PDB file of C-alpha atoms and ligand atoms in Angstrom:
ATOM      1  CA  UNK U   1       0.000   0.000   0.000  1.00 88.00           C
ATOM      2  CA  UNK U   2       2.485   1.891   1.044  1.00 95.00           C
ATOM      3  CA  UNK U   3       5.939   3.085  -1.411  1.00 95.00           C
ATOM      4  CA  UNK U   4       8.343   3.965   0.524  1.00 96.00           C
ATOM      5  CA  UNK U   5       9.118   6.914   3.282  1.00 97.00           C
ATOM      6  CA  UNK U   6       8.864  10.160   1.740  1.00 97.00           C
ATOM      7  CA  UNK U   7       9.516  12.668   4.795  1.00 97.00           C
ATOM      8  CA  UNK U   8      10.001  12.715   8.271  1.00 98.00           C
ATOM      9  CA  UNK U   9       8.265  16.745   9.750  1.00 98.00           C
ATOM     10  CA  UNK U  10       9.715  18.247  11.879  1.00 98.00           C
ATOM     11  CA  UNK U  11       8.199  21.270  13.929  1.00 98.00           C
ATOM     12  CA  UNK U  12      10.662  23.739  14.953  1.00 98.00           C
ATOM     13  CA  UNK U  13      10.231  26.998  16.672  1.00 96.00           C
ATOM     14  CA  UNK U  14      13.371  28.580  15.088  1.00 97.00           C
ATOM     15  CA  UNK U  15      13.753  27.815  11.335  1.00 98.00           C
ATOM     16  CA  UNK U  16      17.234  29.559  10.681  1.00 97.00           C
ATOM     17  CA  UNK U  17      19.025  27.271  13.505  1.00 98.00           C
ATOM     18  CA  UNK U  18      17.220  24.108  12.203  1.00 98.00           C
ATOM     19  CA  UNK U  19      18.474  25.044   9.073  1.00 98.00           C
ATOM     20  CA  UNK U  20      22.118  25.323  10.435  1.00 98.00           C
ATOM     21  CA  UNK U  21      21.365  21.815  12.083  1.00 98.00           C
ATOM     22  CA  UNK U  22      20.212  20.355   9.046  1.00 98.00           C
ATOM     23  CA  UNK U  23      21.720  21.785   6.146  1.00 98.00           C
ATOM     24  CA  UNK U  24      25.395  23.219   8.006  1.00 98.00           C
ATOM     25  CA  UNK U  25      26.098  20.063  10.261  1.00 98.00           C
ATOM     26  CA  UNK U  26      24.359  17.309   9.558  1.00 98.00           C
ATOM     27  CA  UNK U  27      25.092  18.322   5.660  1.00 98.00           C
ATOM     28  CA  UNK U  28      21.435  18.017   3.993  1.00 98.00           C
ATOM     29  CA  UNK U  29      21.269  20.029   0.275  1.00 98.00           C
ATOM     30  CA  UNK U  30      18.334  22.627   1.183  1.00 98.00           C
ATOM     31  CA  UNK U  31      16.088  22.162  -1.950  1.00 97.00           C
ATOM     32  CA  UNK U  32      12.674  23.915  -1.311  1.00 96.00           C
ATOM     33  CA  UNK U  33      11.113  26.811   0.626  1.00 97.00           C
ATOM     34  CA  UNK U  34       7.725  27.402   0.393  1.00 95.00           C
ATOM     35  CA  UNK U  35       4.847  29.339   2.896  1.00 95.00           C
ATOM     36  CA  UNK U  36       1.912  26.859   2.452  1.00 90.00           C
ATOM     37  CA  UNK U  37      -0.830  29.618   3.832  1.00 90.00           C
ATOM     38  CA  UNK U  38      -3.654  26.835   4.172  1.00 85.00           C
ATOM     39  CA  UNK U  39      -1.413  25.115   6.446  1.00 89.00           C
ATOM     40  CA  UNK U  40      -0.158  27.949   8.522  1.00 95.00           C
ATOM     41  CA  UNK U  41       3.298  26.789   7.914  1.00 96.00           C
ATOM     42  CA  UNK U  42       6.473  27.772   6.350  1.00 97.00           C
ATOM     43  CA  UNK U  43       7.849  24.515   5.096  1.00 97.00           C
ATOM     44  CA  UNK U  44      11.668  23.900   4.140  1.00 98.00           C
ATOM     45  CA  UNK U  45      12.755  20.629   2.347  1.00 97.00           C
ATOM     46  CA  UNK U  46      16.267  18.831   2.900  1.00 98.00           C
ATOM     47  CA  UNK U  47      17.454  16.182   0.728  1.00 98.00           C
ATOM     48  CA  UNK U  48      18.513  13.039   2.262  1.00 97.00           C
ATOM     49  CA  UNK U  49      18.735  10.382   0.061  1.00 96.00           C
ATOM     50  CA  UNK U  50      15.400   9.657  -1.680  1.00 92.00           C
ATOM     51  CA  UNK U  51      13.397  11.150   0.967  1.00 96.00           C
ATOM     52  CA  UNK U  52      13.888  14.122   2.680  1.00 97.00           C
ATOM     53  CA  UNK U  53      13.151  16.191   6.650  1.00 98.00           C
ATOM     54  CA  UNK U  54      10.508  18.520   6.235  1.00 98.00           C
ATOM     55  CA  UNK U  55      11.418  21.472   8.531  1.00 98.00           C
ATOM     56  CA  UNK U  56       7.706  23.412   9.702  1.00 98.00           C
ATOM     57  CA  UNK U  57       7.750  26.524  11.565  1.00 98.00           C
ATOM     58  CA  UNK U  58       4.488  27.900  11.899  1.00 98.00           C
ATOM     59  CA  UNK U  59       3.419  31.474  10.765  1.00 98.00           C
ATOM     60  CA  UNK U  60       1.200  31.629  13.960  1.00 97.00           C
ATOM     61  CA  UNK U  61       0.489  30.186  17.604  1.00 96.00           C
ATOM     62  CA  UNK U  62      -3.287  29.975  16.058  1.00 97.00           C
ATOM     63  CA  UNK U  63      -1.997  27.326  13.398  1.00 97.00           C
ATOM     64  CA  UNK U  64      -1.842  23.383  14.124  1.00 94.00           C
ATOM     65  CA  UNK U  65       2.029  23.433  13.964  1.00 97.00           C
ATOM     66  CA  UNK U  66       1.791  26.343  16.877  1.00 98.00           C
ATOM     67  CA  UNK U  67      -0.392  24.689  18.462  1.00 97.00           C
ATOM     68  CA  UNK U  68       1.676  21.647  18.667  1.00 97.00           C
ATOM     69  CA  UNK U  69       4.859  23.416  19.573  1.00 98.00           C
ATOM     70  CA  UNK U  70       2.805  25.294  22.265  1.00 98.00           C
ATOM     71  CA  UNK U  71       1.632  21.990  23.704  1.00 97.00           C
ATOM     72  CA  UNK U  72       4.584  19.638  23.026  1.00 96.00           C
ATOM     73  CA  UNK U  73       7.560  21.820  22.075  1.00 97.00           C
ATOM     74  CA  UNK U  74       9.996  21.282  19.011  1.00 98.00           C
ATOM     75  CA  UNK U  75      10.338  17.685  17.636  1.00 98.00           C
ATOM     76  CA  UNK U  76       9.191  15.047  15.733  1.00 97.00           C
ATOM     77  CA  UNK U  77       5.600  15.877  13.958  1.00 97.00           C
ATOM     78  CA  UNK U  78       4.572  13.617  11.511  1.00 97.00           C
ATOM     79  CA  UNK U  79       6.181  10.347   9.025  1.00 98.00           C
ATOM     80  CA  UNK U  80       4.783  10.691   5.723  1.00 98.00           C
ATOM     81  CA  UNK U  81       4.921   7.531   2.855  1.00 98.00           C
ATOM     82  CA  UNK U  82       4.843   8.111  -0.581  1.00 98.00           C
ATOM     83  CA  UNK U  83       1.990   6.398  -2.630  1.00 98.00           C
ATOM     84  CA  UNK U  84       2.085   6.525  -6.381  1.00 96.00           C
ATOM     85  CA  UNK U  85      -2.626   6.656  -6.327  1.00 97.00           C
ATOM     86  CA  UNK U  86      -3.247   8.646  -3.111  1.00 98.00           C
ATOM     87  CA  UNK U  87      -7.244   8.444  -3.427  1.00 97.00           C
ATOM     88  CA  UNK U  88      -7.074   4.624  -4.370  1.00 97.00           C
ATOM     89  CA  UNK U  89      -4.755   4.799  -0.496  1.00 98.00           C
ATOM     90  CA  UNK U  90      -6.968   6.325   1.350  1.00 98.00           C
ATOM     91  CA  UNK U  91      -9.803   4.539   0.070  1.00 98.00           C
ATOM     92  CA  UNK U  92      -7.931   1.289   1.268  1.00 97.00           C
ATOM     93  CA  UNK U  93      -7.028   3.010   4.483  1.00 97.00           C
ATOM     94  CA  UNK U  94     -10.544   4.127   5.163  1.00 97.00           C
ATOM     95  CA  UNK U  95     -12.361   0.768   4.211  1.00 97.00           C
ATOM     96  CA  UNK U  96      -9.714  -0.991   6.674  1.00 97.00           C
ATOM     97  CA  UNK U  97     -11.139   0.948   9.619  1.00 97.00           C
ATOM     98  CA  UNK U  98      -8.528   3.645   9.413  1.00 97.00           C
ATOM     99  CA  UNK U  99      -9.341   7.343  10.735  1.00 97.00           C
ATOM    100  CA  UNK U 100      -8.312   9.691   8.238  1.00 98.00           C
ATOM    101  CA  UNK U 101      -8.036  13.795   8.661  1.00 97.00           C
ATOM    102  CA  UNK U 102      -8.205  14.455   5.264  1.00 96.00           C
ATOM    103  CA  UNK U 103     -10.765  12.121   3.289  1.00 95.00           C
ATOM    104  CA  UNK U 104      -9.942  13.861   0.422  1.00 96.00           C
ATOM    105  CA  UNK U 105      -5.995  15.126  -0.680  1.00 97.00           C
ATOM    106  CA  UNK U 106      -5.361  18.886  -1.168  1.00 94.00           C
ATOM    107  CA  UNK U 107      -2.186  20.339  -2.117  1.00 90.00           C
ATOM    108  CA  UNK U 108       0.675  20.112  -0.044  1.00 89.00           C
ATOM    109  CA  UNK U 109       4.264  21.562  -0.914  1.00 87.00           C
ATOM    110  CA  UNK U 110       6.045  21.393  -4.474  1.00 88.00           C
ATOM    111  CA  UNK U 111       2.281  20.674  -5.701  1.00 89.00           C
ATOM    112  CA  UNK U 112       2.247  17.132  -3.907  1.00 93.00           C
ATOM    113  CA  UNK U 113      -1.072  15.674  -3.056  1.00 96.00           C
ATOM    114  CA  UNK U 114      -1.489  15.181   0.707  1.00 96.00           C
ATOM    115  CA  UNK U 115      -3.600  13.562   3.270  1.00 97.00           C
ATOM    116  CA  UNK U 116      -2.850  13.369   6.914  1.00 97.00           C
ATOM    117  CA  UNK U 117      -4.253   9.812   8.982  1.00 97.00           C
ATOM    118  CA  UNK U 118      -5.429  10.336  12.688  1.00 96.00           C
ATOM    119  CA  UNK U 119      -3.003   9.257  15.108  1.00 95.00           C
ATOM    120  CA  UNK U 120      -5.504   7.867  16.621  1.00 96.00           C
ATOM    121  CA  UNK U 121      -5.770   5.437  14.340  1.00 96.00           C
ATOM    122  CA  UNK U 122      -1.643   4.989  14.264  1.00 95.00           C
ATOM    123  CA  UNK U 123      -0.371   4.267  17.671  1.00 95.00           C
ATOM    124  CA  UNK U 124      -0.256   7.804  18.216  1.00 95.00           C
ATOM    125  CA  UNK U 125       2.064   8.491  15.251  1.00 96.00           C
ATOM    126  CA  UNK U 126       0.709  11.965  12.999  1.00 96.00           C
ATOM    127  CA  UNK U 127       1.119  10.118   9.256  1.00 98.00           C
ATOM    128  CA  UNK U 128       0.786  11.602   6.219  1.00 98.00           C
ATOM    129  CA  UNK U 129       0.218  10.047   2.737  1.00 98.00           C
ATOM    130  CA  UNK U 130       1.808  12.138  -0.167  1.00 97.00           C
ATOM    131  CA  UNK U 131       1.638  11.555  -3.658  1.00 97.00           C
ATOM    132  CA  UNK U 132       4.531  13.293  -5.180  1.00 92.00           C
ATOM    133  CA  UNK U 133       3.914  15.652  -8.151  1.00 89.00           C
ATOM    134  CA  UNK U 134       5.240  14.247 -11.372  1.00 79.00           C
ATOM    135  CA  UNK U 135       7.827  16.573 -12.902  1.00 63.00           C
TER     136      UNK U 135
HETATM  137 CO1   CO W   1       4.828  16.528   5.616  1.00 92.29          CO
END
């Protein structure tokens, strides 16, 4: 069902030193920066081999990535696997019981589809599905 990891998000309350973290010492090519307004976020991509640490600062405390950082502080936020037919996955997901956020994808970063899964339904682990954009 599932291709492969994609990302692993990151919430950070200070994007230039996660960028010196990521990019400066732990040597990850920055390849995308991007405000995604309908997520409240601004979201910076690293390259590490195929797949790549989403960095997510949020543009507000009133946004789900403030809220998170106001309740749980920087860290880990979400694993997200790459599907190559995200509605056919989430169909699957959803018919196997599975509680999703999104029942439908909407546009994510670098014109991906996304779709985030309850962690509810996950042990407690935010996932999100992506479905890369073809270049
Ligand atoms: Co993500």
């Amino acid at each position: 069902m599932l291709d492969r990891i994609d990302h692993t998000g990151v919430a950070v309350d200070d994007l230039d030193a996660a960028i010196k973290l990521y990019r400066d010492v732990l040597g990850m090519p920055l390849v995308h920066r991007e405000v995604v307004e309908e997520q409240g976020v601004e979201a910076v991509l690293l390259d590490v081999g195929d797949g790549h640490v989403e960095l997510l600062s949020p543009l507000g405390d009133d946004t789900p990535v403030g809220k998170f950082l106001a309740k749980k502080g920087p860290g880990l936020h979400h694993v997200a696997y790459a599907v190559s037919d995200i509605e056919a996955t989430l169909a699957e997901l959803s018919e196997a019981g599975v509680q999703l956020i999104d029942e439908t994808p909407r546009i994510g970063i670098r014109q991906s589809k996304v779709a985030f899964v309850h962690p509810r339904s996950t042990g407690a682990v935010l996932t999100e599905i992506v479905q890369p954009h073809e270049h």
